[in-house]
Coordinates of C-alpha atoms in Angstrom, one line a residue:
X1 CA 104.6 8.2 -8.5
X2 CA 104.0 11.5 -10.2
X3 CA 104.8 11.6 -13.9
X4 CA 104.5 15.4 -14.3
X5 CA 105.3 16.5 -18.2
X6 CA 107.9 18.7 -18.6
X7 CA 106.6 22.4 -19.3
X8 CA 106.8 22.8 -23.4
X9 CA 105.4 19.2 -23.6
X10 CA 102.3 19.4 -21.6
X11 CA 100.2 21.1 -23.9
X12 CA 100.9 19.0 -27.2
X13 CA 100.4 15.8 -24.9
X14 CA 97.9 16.9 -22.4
X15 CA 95.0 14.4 -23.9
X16 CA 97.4 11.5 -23.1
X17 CA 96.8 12.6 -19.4
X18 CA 93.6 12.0 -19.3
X19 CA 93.3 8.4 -20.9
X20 CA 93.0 5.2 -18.7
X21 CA 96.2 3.7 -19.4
X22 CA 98.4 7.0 -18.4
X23 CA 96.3 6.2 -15.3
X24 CA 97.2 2.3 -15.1
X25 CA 101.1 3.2 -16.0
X26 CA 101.7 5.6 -13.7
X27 CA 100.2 2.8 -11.3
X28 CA 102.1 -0.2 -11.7
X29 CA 105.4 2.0 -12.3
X30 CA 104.5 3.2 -9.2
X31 CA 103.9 -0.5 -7.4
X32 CA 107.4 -1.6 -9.5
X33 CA 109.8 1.2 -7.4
X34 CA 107.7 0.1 -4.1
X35 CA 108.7 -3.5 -4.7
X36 CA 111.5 -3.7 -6.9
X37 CA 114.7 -1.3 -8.1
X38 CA 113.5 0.6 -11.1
X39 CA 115.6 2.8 -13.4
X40 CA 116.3 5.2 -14.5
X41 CA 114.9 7.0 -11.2
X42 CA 111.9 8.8 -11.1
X43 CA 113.2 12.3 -11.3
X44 CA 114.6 11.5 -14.4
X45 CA 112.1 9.4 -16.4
X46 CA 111.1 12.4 -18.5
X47 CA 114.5 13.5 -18.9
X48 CA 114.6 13.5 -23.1
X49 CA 111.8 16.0 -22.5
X50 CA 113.4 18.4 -19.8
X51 CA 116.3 18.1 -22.5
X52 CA 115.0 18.8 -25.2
X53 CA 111.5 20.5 -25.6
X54 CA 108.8 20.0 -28.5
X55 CA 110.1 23.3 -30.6
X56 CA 113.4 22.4 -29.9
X57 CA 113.2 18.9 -31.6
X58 CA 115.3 18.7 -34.8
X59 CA 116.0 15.1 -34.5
X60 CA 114.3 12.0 -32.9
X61 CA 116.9 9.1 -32.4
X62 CA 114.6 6.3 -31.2
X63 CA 115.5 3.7 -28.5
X64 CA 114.0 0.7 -26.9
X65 CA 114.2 -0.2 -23.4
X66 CA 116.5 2.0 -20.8
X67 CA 119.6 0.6 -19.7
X68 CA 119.1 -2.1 -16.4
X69 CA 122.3 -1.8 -14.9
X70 CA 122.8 0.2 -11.8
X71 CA 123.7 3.8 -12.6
X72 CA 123.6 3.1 -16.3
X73 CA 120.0 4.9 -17.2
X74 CA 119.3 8.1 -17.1
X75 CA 115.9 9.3 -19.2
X76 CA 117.8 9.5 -22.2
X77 CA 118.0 6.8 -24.9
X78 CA 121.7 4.9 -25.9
X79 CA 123.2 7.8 -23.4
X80 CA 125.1 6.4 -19.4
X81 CA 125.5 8.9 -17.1
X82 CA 129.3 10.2 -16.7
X83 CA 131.9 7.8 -15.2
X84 CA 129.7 4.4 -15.8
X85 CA 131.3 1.8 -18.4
X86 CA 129.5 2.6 -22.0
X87 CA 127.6 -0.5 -23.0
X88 CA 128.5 -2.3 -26.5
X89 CA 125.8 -0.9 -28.2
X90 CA 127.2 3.0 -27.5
X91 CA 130.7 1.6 -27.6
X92 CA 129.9 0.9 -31.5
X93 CA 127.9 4.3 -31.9
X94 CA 131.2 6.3 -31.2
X95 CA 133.2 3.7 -33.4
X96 CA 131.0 4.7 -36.4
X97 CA 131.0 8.6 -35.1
X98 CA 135.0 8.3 -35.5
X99 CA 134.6 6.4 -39.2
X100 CA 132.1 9.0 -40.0
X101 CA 133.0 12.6 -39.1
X102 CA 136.7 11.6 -37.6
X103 CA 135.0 12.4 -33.7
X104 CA 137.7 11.3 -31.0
X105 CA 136.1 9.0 -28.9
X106 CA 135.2 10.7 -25.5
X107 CA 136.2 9.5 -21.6
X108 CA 132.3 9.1 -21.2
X109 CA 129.2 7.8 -22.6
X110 CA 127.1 11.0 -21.9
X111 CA 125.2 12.1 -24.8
X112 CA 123.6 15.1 -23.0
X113 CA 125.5 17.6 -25.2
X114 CA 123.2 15.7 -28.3
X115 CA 120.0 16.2 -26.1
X116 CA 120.4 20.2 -25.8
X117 CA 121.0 20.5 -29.6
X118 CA 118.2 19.2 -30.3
X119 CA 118.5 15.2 -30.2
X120 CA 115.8 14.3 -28.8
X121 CA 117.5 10.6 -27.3
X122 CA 114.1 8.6 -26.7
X123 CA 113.1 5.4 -25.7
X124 CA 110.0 3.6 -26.5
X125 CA 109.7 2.3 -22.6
X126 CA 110.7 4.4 -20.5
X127 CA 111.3 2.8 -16.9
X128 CA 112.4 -1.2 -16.1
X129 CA 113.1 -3.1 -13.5
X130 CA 116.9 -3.4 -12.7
X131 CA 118.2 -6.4 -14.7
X132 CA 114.9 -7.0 -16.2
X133 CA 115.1 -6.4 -19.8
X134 CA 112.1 -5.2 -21.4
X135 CA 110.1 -5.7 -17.8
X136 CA 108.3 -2.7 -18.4
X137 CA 107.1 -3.6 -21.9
X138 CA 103.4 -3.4 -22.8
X139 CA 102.4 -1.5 -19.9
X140 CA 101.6 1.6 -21.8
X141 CA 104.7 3.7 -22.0
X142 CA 104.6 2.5 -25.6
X143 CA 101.4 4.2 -26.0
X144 CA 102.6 7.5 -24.2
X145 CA 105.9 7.5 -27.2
X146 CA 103.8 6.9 -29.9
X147 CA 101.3 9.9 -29.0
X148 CA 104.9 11.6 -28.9
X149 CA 106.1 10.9 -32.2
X150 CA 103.0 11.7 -33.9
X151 CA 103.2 15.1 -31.7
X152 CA 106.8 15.6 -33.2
X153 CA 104.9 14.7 -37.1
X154 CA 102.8 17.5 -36.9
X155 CA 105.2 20.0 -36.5
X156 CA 105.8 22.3 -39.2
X157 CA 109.1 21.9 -38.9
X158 CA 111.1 19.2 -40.6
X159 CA 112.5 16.7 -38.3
X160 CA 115.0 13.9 -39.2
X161 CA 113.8 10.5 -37.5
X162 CA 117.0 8.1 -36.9
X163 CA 115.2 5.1 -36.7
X164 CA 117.9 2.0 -36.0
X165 CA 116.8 -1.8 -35.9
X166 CA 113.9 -3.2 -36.8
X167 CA 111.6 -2.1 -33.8
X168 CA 112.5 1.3 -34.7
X169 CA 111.7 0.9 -38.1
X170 CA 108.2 -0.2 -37.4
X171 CA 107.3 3.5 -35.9
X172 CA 107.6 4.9 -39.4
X173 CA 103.5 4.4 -40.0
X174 CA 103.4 7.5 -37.2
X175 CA 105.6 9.1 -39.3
X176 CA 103.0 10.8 -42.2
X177 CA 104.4 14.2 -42.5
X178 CA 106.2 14.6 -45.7
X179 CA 107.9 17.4 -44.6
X180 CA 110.1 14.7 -42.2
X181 CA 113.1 13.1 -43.1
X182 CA 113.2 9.2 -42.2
X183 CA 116.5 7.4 -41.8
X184 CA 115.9 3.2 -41.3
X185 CA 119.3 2.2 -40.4
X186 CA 121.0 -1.2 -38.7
X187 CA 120.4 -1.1 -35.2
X188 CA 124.6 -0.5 -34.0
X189 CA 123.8 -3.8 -31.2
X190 CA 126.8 -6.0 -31.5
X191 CA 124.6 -8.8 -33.0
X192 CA 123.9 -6.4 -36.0
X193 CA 126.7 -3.4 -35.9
X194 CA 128.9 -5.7 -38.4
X195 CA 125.8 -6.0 -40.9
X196 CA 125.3 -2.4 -42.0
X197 CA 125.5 -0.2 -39.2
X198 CA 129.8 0.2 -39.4
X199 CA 130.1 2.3 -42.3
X200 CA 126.6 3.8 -42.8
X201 CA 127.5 7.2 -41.6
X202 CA 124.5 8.2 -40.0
X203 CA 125.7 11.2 -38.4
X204 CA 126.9 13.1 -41.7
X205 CA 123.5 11.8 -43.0
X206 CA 121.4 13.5 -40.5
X207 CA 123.6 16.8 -40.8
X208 CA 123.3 16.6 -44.6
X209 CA 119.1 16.3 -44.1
X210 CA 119.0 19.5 -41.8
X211 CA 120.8 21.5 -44.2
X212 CA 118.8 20.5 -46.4
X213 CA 115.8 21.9 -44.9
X214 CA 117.8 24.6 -44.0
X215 CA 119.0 24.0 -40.3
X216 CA 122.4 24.5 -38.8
X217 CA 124.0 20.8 -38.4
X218 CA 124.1 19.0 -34.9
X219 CA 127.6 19.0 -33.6
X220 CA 128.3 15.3 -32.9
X221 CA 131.5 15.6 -31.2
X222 CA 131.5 15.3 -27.7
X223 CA 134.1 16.6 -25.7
X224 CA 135.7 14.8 -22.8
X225 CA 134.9 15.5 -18.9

């Protein structure tokens, strides 16, 4: 497998090329697609990247683990590809996107138009095993993210980091710029959605932050396909 960084990244994250365990993941991913079905597929692994690049970056919404149902995945973190069933996690995302800034619910559960704004939709892992949860955990993509985020903290910049859930929350010790906004929120997972995420209006939050710092609002509304 080739994991080729997306031009605009490469610089900022060329020294994470070069260390052992970029070697090692790029390895077993490769091993795990020889044996197994991985997702999302390989052309689109970096996809948050392609999507939105490092100057680009005006918000980092922080996943886990990609999707691991067929079709589902598709490099960008909470976000299905167009005409696959949104999972109940997303499903609650746009229920609190409706509360929050009155966004009809779209025919779809792409969130690519969030990804060219500036979004950047990123998961901690970034490849899996198909209905493997977490198969690809501790194999050094958590590494590779982390050298990200800290990337994204030393911008000059401000950036608003949407960090839901608890494993989120623990990347705030990357976070050191004071420049940054952080915004620890329930994770919207129906095992949690009921216990703070409904009504915490994330979205109107974030927007309020970059105007704050003096940055046009993300349009959160997505139109149907």
């Amino acid at each position: 497998m080739s994991l080729i960084l997306p031009e605009g990244w490469r610089e900022v994250l060329a020294a994470e090329r070069t260390k052992p365990y970029f070697d090692e993941l790029t390895k077993f991913v490769a091993e795990q697609r020889a044996a197994h079905t991985v997702f999302p597929e390989e052309k689109d692994v970096f996809n948050a990247l392609k999507t939105t690049p490092y100057e680009k970056v005006k918000v980092l919404l922080l996943g886990q683990d990609p999707y691991h149902g067929k079709g589902q995945a598709h490099g960008l973190s909470f976000s299905v590809q167009q005409g696959v069933s949104k999972p109940p996690s997303l499903v609650n995302m746009f229920k609190e996107l409706k509360d929050d800034l009155g966004c009809p619910t779209p025919n779809h559960g792409s969130l690519l138009s969030w990804a060219e704004q500036g979004v950047l939709l990123l998961n901690a892992v970034l490849t899996v095993r198909q209905a493997r949860a977490n198969s690809h955990k501790d194999r050094g993509w958590e590494k590779f993210t982390d050298a990200v985020i800290a990337a994204i903290n030393e911008r000059e910049t401000p950036v608003v980091f949407l960090l839901w859930g608890s494993y989120a929350g623990k990347k705030t010790k990357l976070i050191t710029n004071e420049r940054h906004a952080i915004l620890k929120m329930v994770h919207p997972s129906p095992l949690s959605a009921h216990n703070g995420f409904f009504g915490s209006k994330p979205y109107s939050q974030v927007n309020v932050a970059l105007e704050s710092a003096g940055q046009p609002p993300i349009d959160w509304c997505l139109p149907n396909v």
